[in-house]
PDB file of C-alpha atoms in Angstrom:
ATOM      1  CA  MET O  15       0.034   0.272   0.179  1.00  0.00           C
ATOM      2  CA  SER O  16       1.270   3.944  -1.043  1.00  0.00           C
ATOM      3  CA  ILE O  17       1.988   6.094   1.571  1.00  0.00           C
ATOM      4  CA  LEU O  18      -0.907   7.945   0.648  1.00  0.00           C
ATOM      5  CA  SER O  19      -3.465   5.390   0.271  1.00  0.00           C
ATOM      6  CA  ARG O  20      -2.368   4.118   3.854  1.00  0.00           C
ATOM      7  CA  CYS O  21      -2.065   7.547   5.247  1.00  0.00           C
ATOM      8  CA  ALA O  22      -5.901   8.410   4.045  1.00  0.00           C
ATOM      9  CA  LEU O  23      -6.884   4.969   5.450  1.00  0.00           C
ATOM     10  CA  VAL O  24      -5.940   5.390   8.857  1.00  0.00           C
ATOM     11  CA  ALA O  25      -7.419   9.073   8.491  1.00  0.00           C
ATOM     12  CA  ALA O  26     -10.338   7.574   7.678  1.00  0.00           C
ATOM     13  CA  VAL O  27     -10.723   5.002  10.381  1.00  0.00           C
ATOM     14  CA  ALA O  28     -10.230   7.857  12.633  1.00  0.00           C
ATOM     15  CA  LEU O  29     -13.903   9.701  11.656  1.00  0.00           C
ATOM     16  CA  GLY O  30     -15.383   6.662  11.919  1.00  0.00           C
ATOM     17  CA  ALA O  31     -15.469   4.374   8.485  1.00  0.00           C
ATOM     18  CA  CYS O  32     -13.883   1.528  10.192  1.00  0.00           C
ATOM     19  CA  SER O  33     -14.314   0.058  13.552  1.00  0.00           C
ATOM     20  CA  PRO O  34     -12.193  -2.195  15.630  1.00  0.00           C
ATOM     21  CA  GLY O  35     -13.805  -5.802  16.198  1.00  0.00           C
ATOM     22  CA  GLU O  36     -11.483  -8.155  14.525  1.00  0.00           C
ATOM     23  CA  PRO O  37      -9.511  -9.849  17.261  1.00  0.00           C
ATOM     24  CA  ALA O  38      -6.043  -9.532  15.326  1.00  0.00           C
ATOM     25  CA  GLY O  39      -7.051  -5.387  15.622  1.00  0.00           C
ATOM     26  CA  ALA O  40      -7.695  -5.283  19.420  1.00  0.00           C
ATOM     27  CA  THR O  41      -5.538  -3.393  21.615  1.00  0.00           C
ATOM     28  CA  PRO O  42      -2.984  -5.979  22.828  1.00  0.00           C
ATOM     29  CA  PRO O  43      -2.804  -6.493  26.812  1.00  0.00           C
ATOM     30  CA  PRO O  44       0.019  -5.812  29.033  1.00  0.00           C
ATOM     31  CA  VAL O  45       2.508  -8.058  29.024  1.00  0.00           C
ATOM     32  CA  VAL O  46       1.891 -10.784  32.133  1.00  0.00           C
ATOM     33  CA  GLN O  47       5.534 -11.341  33.330  1.00  0.00           C
ATOM     34  CA  SER O  48       5.501 -15.343  33.474  1.00  0.00           C
ATOM     35  CA  GLY O  49       8.949 -15.351  36.170  1.00  0.00           C
ATOM     36  CA  PRO O  50      11.333 -12.998  37.288  1.00  0.00           C
ATOM     37  CA  ASP O  51      13.114 -10.693  35.295  1.00  0.00           C
ATOM     38  CA  SER O  52      16.532 -12.617  34.766  1.00  0.00           C
ATOM     39  CA  GLY O  53      18.441  -9.224  33.707  1.00  0.00           C
ATOM     40  CA  ARG O  54      19.862 -11.680  30.454  1.00  0.00           C
ATOM     41  CA  ARG O  55      18.875  -9.745  27.034  1.00  0.00           C
ATOM     42  CA  GLU O  56      18.835 -11.322  23.599  1.00  0.00           C
ATOM     43  CA  VAL O  57      17.332  -9.515  20.192  1.00  0.00           C
ATOM     44  CA  ALA O  58      15.772 -11.263  17.629  1.00  0.00           C
ATOM     45  CA  LEU O  59      14.595  -9.395  13.997  1.00  0.00           C
ATOM     46  CA  PHE O  60      11.110 -10.265  12.360  1.00  0.00           C
ATOM     47  CA  ALA O  61       9.552  -8.508   8.748  1.00  0.00           C
ATOM     48  CA  GLY O  62       6.182  -9.424   9.074  1.00  0.00           C
ATOM     49  CA  GLY O  63       4.189  -6.975   7.072  1.00  0.00           C
ATOM     50  CA  CYS O  64       3.032  -3.977   9.095  1.00  0.00           C
ATOM     51  CA  PHE O  65       5.407  -2.906  11.262  1.00  0.00           C
ATOM     52  CA  TRP O  66       2.318  -1.853  13.652  1.00  0.00           C
ATOM     53  CA  SER O  67       0.945  -5.318  13.599  1.00  0.00           C
ATOM     54  CA  VAL O  68       4.022  -7.371  14.389  1.00  0.00           C
ATOM     55  CA  GLU O  69       5.283  -5.201  17.101  1.00  0.00           C
ATOM     56  CA  ALA O  70       2.025  -5.601  18.941  1.00  0.00           C
ATOM     57  CA  ASN O  71       1.993  -9.451  18.653  1.00  0.00           C
ATOM     58  CA  PHE O  72       5.407  -9.426  20.506  1.00  0.00           C
ATOM     59  CA  GLU O  73       4.743  -6.893  22.964  1.00  0.00           C
ATOM     60  CA  ALA O  74       2.089  -8.892  24.189  1.00  0.00           C
ATOM     61  CA  MET O  75       3.959 -12.238  25.253  1.00  0.00           C
ATOM     62  CA  PRO O  76       5.556 -12.866  28.375  1.00  0.00           C
ATOM     63  CA  GLY O  77       9.073 -12.523  28.696  1.00  0.00           C
ATOM     64  CA  VAL O  78       9.596  -9.995  25.767  1.00  0.00           C
ATOM     65  CA  VAL O  79      10.997  -6.902  27.187  1.00  0.00           C
ATOM     66  CA  ALA O  80      10.498  -4.422  24.021  1.00  0.00           C
ATOM     67  CA  ALA O  81       9.268  -4.568  20.383  1.00  0.00           C
ATOM     68  CA  VAL O  82      10.998  -1.863  18.109  1.00  0.00           C
ATOM     69  CA  SER O  83       9.124  -1.104  14.633  1.00  0.00           C
ATOM     70  CA  GLY O  84      11.584  -0.269  12.119  1.00  0.00           C
ATOM     71  CA  PHE O  85      13.622  -1.145   8.637  1.00  0.00           C
ATOM     72  CA  ALA O  86      15.926  -4.270   7.848  1.00  0.00           C
ATOM     73  CA  GLY O  87      17.239  -5.913   4.809  1.00  0.00           C
ATOM     74  CA  GLY O  88      18.314  -2.630   2.811  1.00  0.00           C
ATOM     75  CA  THR O  89      20.862  -0.868   1.067  1.00  0.00           C
ATOM     76  CA  VAL O  90      20.726   2.566   2.133  1.00  0.00           C
ATOM     77  CA  ALA O  91      21.400   4.110   6.029  1.00  0.00           C
ATOM     78  CA  ASN O  92      19.191   5.783   8.109  1.00  0.00           C
ATOM     79  CA  PRO O  93      16.030   5.221   5.923  1.00  0.00           C
ATOM     80  CA  SER O  94      12.857   6.916   6.611  1.00  0.00           C
ATOM     81  CA  TYR O  95       9.568   5.442   6.276  1.00  0.00           C
ATOM     82  CA  GLU O  96       8.341   7.343   2.713  1.00  0.00           C
ATOM     83  CA  ARG O  97      11.616   6.314   1.063  1.00  0.00           C
ATOM     84  CA  VAL O  98      11.065   2.417   1.947  1.00  0.00           C
ATOM     85  CA  VAL O  99       7.650   2.415   0.771  1.00  0.00           C
ATOM     86  CA  ARG O 100       8.320   4.091  -2.583  1.00  0.00           C
ATOM     87  CA  GLY O 101      10.755   1.577  -3.354  1.00  0.00           C
ATOM     88  CA  GLY O 102      13.772   0.842  -4.396  1.00  0.00           C
ATOM     89  CA  THR O 103      15.746   0.380  -0.707  1.00  0.00           C
ATOM     90  CA  GLY O 104      15.514  -2.866  -0.273  1.00  0.00           C
ATOM     91  CA  HIS O 105      14.021  -2.539   3.245  1.00  0.00           C
ATOM     92  CA  LEU O 106      11.737  -4.471   4.446  1.00  0.00           C
ATOM     93  CA  GLU O 107       9.433  -3.367   7.709  1.00  0.00           C
ATOM     94  CA  ALA O 108      10.785  -5.241  10.193  1.00  0.00           C
ATOM     95  CA  VAL O 109      10.495  -5.271  14.249  1.00  0.00           C
ATOM     96  CA  GLN O 110      13.488  -5.813  16.653  1.00  0.00           C
ATOM     97  CA  VAL O 111      12.189  -8.202  19.765  1.00  0.00           C
ATOM     98  CA  THR O 112      14.217  -7.436  22.675  1.00  0.00           C
ATOM     99  CA  TYR O 113      13.443 -10.908  24.926  1.00  0.00           C
ATOM    100  CA  ASP O 114      14.649 -12.413  28.297  1.00  0.00           C
ATOM    101  CA  PRO O 115      16.017 -15.979  27.134  1.00  0.00           C
ATOM    102  CA  ALA O 116      15.055 -17.493  30.684  1.00  0.00           C
ATOM    103  CA  ARG O 117      11.556 -16.771  30.468  1.00  0.00           C
ATOM    104  CA  ILE O 118      10.865 -17.385  26.747  1.00  0.00           C
ATOM    105  CA  SER O 119      13.337 -18.967  23.862  1.00  0.00           C
ATOM    106  CA  TYR O 120      13.962 -17.928  20.448  1.00  0.00           C
ATOM    107  CA  ARG O 121      12.517 -20.919  18.565  1.00  0.00           C
ATOM    108  CA  GLN O 122       8.995 -19.759  20.905  1.00  0.00           C
ATOM    109  CA  LEU O 123       9.257 -16.292  19.293  1.00  0.00           C
ATOM    110  CA  VAL O 124       9.851 -17.796  15.882  1.00  0.00           C
ATOM    111  CA  ASP O 125       6.863 -20.260  16.090  1.00  0.00           C
ATOM    112  CA  ARG O 126       4.571 -17.727  17.163  1.00  0.00           C
ATOM    113  CA  PHE O 127       6.029 -15.476  14.407  1.00  0.00           C
ATOM    114  CA  TRP O 128       4.336 -17.965  11.867  1.00  0.00           C
ATOM    115  CA  ARG O 129       1.294 -17.563  13.190  1.00  0.00           C
ATOM    116  CA  THR O 130       0.673 -14.360  12.782  1.00  0.00           C
ATOM    117  CA  ILE O 131       1.367 -13.932   9.126  1.00  0.00           C
ATOM    118  CA  ASP O 132       0.654 -15.323   5.979  1.00  0.00           C
ATOM    119  CA  PRO O 133       3.938 -16.757   4.843  1.00  0.00           C
ATOM    120  CA  THR O 134       1.744 -18.552   1.329  1.00  0.00           C
ATOM    121  CA  ASP O 135       2.518 -14.664   0.262  1.00  0.00           C
ATOM    122  CA  PRO O 136       5.656 -13.525  -1.508  1.00  0.00           C
ATOM    123  CA  ASP O 137       4.448 -10.013  -2.296  1.00  0.00           C
ATOM    124  CA  GLY O 138       2.840  -8.604   0.931  1.00  0.00           C
ATOM    125  CA  GLN O 139       0.520  -9.274   4.035  1.00  0.00           C
ATOM    126  CA  PHE O 140      -2.861  -9.022   4.047  1.00  0.00           C
ATOM    127  CA  CYS O 141      -3.725  -5.423   2.165  1.00  0.00           C
ATOM    128  CA  ASP O 142      -0.352  -4.191   2.401  1.00  0.00           C
ATOM    129  CA  GLN O 143       1.764  -5.265  -0.541  1.00  0.00           C
ATOM    130  CA  GLY O 144       4.785  -4.620  -2.129  1.00  0.00           C
ATOM    131  CA  GLU O 145       8.551  -5.052  -1.568  1.00  0.00           C
ATOM    132  CA  SER O 146       8.743  -3.432   1.969  1.00  0.00           C
ATOM    133  CA  TYR O 147       6.178  -5.606   3.200  1.00  0.00           C
ATOM    134  CA  ALA O 148       7.350  -8.675   2.131  1.00  0.00           C
ATOM    135  CA  THR O 149       8.382 -11.086   5.151  1.00  0.00           C
ATOM    136  CA  ALA O 150      11.300 -12.780   6.824  1.00  0.00           C
ATOM    137  CA  VAL O 151      13.432 -14.263  10.010  1.00  0.00           C
ATOM    138  CA  PHE O 152      16.465 -12.347  10.201  1.00  0.00           C
ATOM    139  CA  ALA O 153      18.948 -14.747  11.566  1.00  0.00           C
ATOM    140  CA  THR O 154      22.282 -14.593  13.489  1.00  0.00           C
ATOM    141  CA  PRO O 155      24.326 -17.893  12.427  1.00  0.00           C
ATOM    142  CA  ALA O 156      23.642 -18.941  16.082  1.00  0.00           C
ATOM    143  CA  GLN O 157      19.792 -18.418  15.254  1.00  0.00           C
ATOM    144  CA  ALA O 158      19.311 -19.629  11.884  1.00  0.00           C
ATOM    145  CA  PRO O 159      19.151 -23.521  12.634  1.00  0.00           C
ATOM    146  CA  ILE O 160      16.675 -22.975  15.429  1.00  0.00           C
ATOM    147  CA  ALA O 161      14.688 -20.668  12.542  1.00  0.00           C
ATOM    148  CA  ARG O 162      15.146 -23.216   9.948  1.00  0.00           C
ATOM    149  CA  ALA O 163      14.071 -26.056  12.223  1.00  0.00           C
ATOM    150  CA  SER O 164      10.772 -23.830  13.391  1.00  0.00           C
ATOM    151  CA  ARG O 165      10.129 -23.251   9.621  1.00  0.00           C
ATOM    152  CA  ALA O 166      10.124 -26.736   8.542  1.00  0.00           C
ATOM    153  CA  ALA O 167       7.908 -27.682  11.388  1.00  0.00           C
ATOM    154  CA  ALA O 168       5.268 -24.969  10.705  1.00  0.00           C
ATOM    155  CA  ALA O 169       5.236 -25.752   7.026  1.00  0.00           C
ATOM    156  CA  ALA O 170       5.022 -29.668   7.641  1.00  0.00           C
ATOM    157  CA  ALA O 171       1.854 -29.265   9.678  1.00  0.00           C
ATOM    158  CA  VAL O 172      -0.391 -27.099   8.298  1.00  0.00           C
ATOM    159  CA  ILE O 173       0.870 -25.302   4.939  1.00  0.00           C
ATOM    160  CA  GLY O 174       3.444 -27.675   3.058  1.00  0.00           C
ATOM    161  CA  ALA O 175       6.957 -26.622   2.119  1.00  0.00           C
ATOM    162  CA  ASP O 176       5.846 -25.559  -1.402  1.00  0.00           C
ATOM    163  CA  ARG O 177       3.525 -23.225  -0.849  1.00  0.00           C
ATOM    164  CA  PHE O 178       5.574 -21.844   2.477  1.00  0.00           C
ATOM    165  CA  THR O 179       7.671 -18.725   0.899  1.00  0.00           C
ATOM    166  CA  THR O 180       8.532 -16.738   3.938  1.00  0.00           C
ATOM    167  CA  PRO O 181      12.607 -17.372   3.726  1.00  0.00           C
ATOM    168  CA  VAL O 182      14.973 -17.115   6.789  1.00  0.00           C
ATOM    169  CA  ARG O 183      17.546 -14.777   5.842  1.00  0.00           C
ATOM    170  CA  ALA O 184      20.693 -13.880   7.535  1.00  0.00           C
ATOM    171  CA  ALA O 185      21.079 -10.800   9.886  1.00  0.00           C
ATOM    172  CA  ALA O 186      20.955  -7.850   8.714  1.00  0.00           C
ATOM    173  CA  ARG O 187      21.399  -4.076  10.142  1.00  0.00           C
ATOM    174  CA  PHE O 188      18.103  -2.757  11.809  1.00  0.00           C
ATOM    175  CA  TRP O 189      17.110   0.743  11.609  1.00  0.00           C
ATOM    176  CA  PRO O 190      14.212   2.259  14.225  1.00  0.00           C
ATOM    177  CA  ALA O 191      11.579   4.037  12.280  1.00  0.00           C
ATOM    178  CA  GLU O 192      10.120   7.315  12.921  1.00  0.00           C
ATOM    179  CA  ALA O 193       8.410   8.032  16.951  1.00  0.00           C
ATOM    180  CA  TYR O 194       5.399   8.017  15.266  1.00  0.00           C
ATOM    181  CA  HIS O 195       4.985   4.134  14.035  1.00  0.00           C
ATOM    182  CA  GLN O 196       6.187   2.999  17.902  1.00  0.00           C
ATOM    183  CA  ASP O 197       3.854   1.789  19.985  1.00  0.00           C
ATOM    184  CA  PHE O 198       0.981   2.376  17.423  1.00  0.00           C
ATOM    185  CA  ALA O 199      -1.925  -0.528  18.365  1.00  0.00           C
ATOM    186  CA  ARG O 200      -1.333   0.470  22.137  1.00  0.00           C
ATOM    187  CA  LEU O 201      -1.748   4.445  21.340  1.00  0.00           C
ATOM    188  CA  ASN O 202      -4.329   4.128  18.361  1.00  0.00           C
ATOM    189  CA  PRO O 203      -6.552   1.318  19.332  1.00  0.00           C
ATOM    190  CA  VAL O 204      -9.332   2.724  17.559  1.00  0.00           C
ATOM    191  CA  ARG O 205      -7.431   3.352  14.462  1.00  0.00           C
ATOM    192  CA  TYR O 206      -5.527   0.098  13.934  1.00  0.00           C
ATOM    193  CA  GLY O 207      -8.640  -1.869  14.796  1.00  0.00           C
ATOM    194  CA  GLY O 208      -9.921  -0.763  11.951  1.00  0.00           C
ATOM    195  CA  TYR O 209      -6.591  -0.936   9.783  1.00  0.00           C
ATOM    196  CA  THR O 210      -6.631  -4.461  10.666  1.00  0.00           C
ATOM    197  CA  ARG O 211     -10.631  -4.752   9.837  1.00  0.00           C
ATOM    198  CA  PHE O 212     -10.190  -3.260   6.775  1.00  0.00           C
ATOM    199  CA  CYS O 213      -6.962  -5.575   5.988  1.00  0.00           C
ATOM    200  CA  GLY O 214      -8.850  -8.658   6.710  1.00  0.00           C
ATOM    201  CA  ARG O 215      -6.055 -10.273   8.792  1.00  0.00           C
ATOM    202  CA  ALA O 216      -7.936 -12.093  11.425  1.00  0.00           C
ATOM    203  CA  ALA O 217      -9.983 -13.992   8.255  1.00  0.00           C
ATOM    204  CA  ARG O 218      -6.920 -14.555   6.136  1.00  0.00           C
ATOM    205  CA  LEU O 219      -5.037 -15.811   9.539  1.00  0.00           C
ATOM    206  CA  ARG O 220      -8.240 -18.564  10.360  1.00  0.00           C
ATOM    207  CA  ALA O 221      -7.752 -19.473   6.660  1.00  0.00           C
ATOM    208  CA  VAL O 222      -4.025 -19.987   6.196  1.00  0.00           C
ATOM    209  CA  TRP O 223      -3.830 -21.471  10.020  1.00  0.00           C
ATOM    210  CA  GLY O 224      -7.349 -22.977  10.192  1.00  0.00           C
ATOM    211  CA  ARG O 225      -7.754 -21.041  13.630  1.00  0.00           C
TER     212      ARG O 225
END
């Protein structure tokens, strides 16, 4: 979706053109801690289409300390949102997830990620189509075998390897997006709810994953 159409959609929702109601568009609840914070921190990087949704999904997981919206995988330093969505930079919208490995594992994060996207779409996600909305798991050398094993299990369980297009890519530099994109779902629940409803996220996820 272009800058103009996405911004126009958000403005329309703010005026009541859409309303929240889809499960995937609900305001994410506060993270419920599953145990004491160990103080340890590790980082994972995911591209799942609109970073508003990816960020909201991960922030709701116990053991996740922070999720930051931004860009990864491109060739331009410090890219702006406008430049990325115009195309040509090679960046994907991505989210950097900081987590406590004593409370949640990297495998659990990757397993959850698949179920929040449509990995059968190589060209974007839901109503957001184009190169910047493609999906990927950006993995370090240590993370890559775990991510690939998770991918294989998800594909075999439901979708099939031939239809599962989301790749595991080498780790890439992450660039945070502008401040107004951060915590968008939490700070703008009505607009975000309308956005997810318009995009049909929940219905498509049910169709892909059978839930």
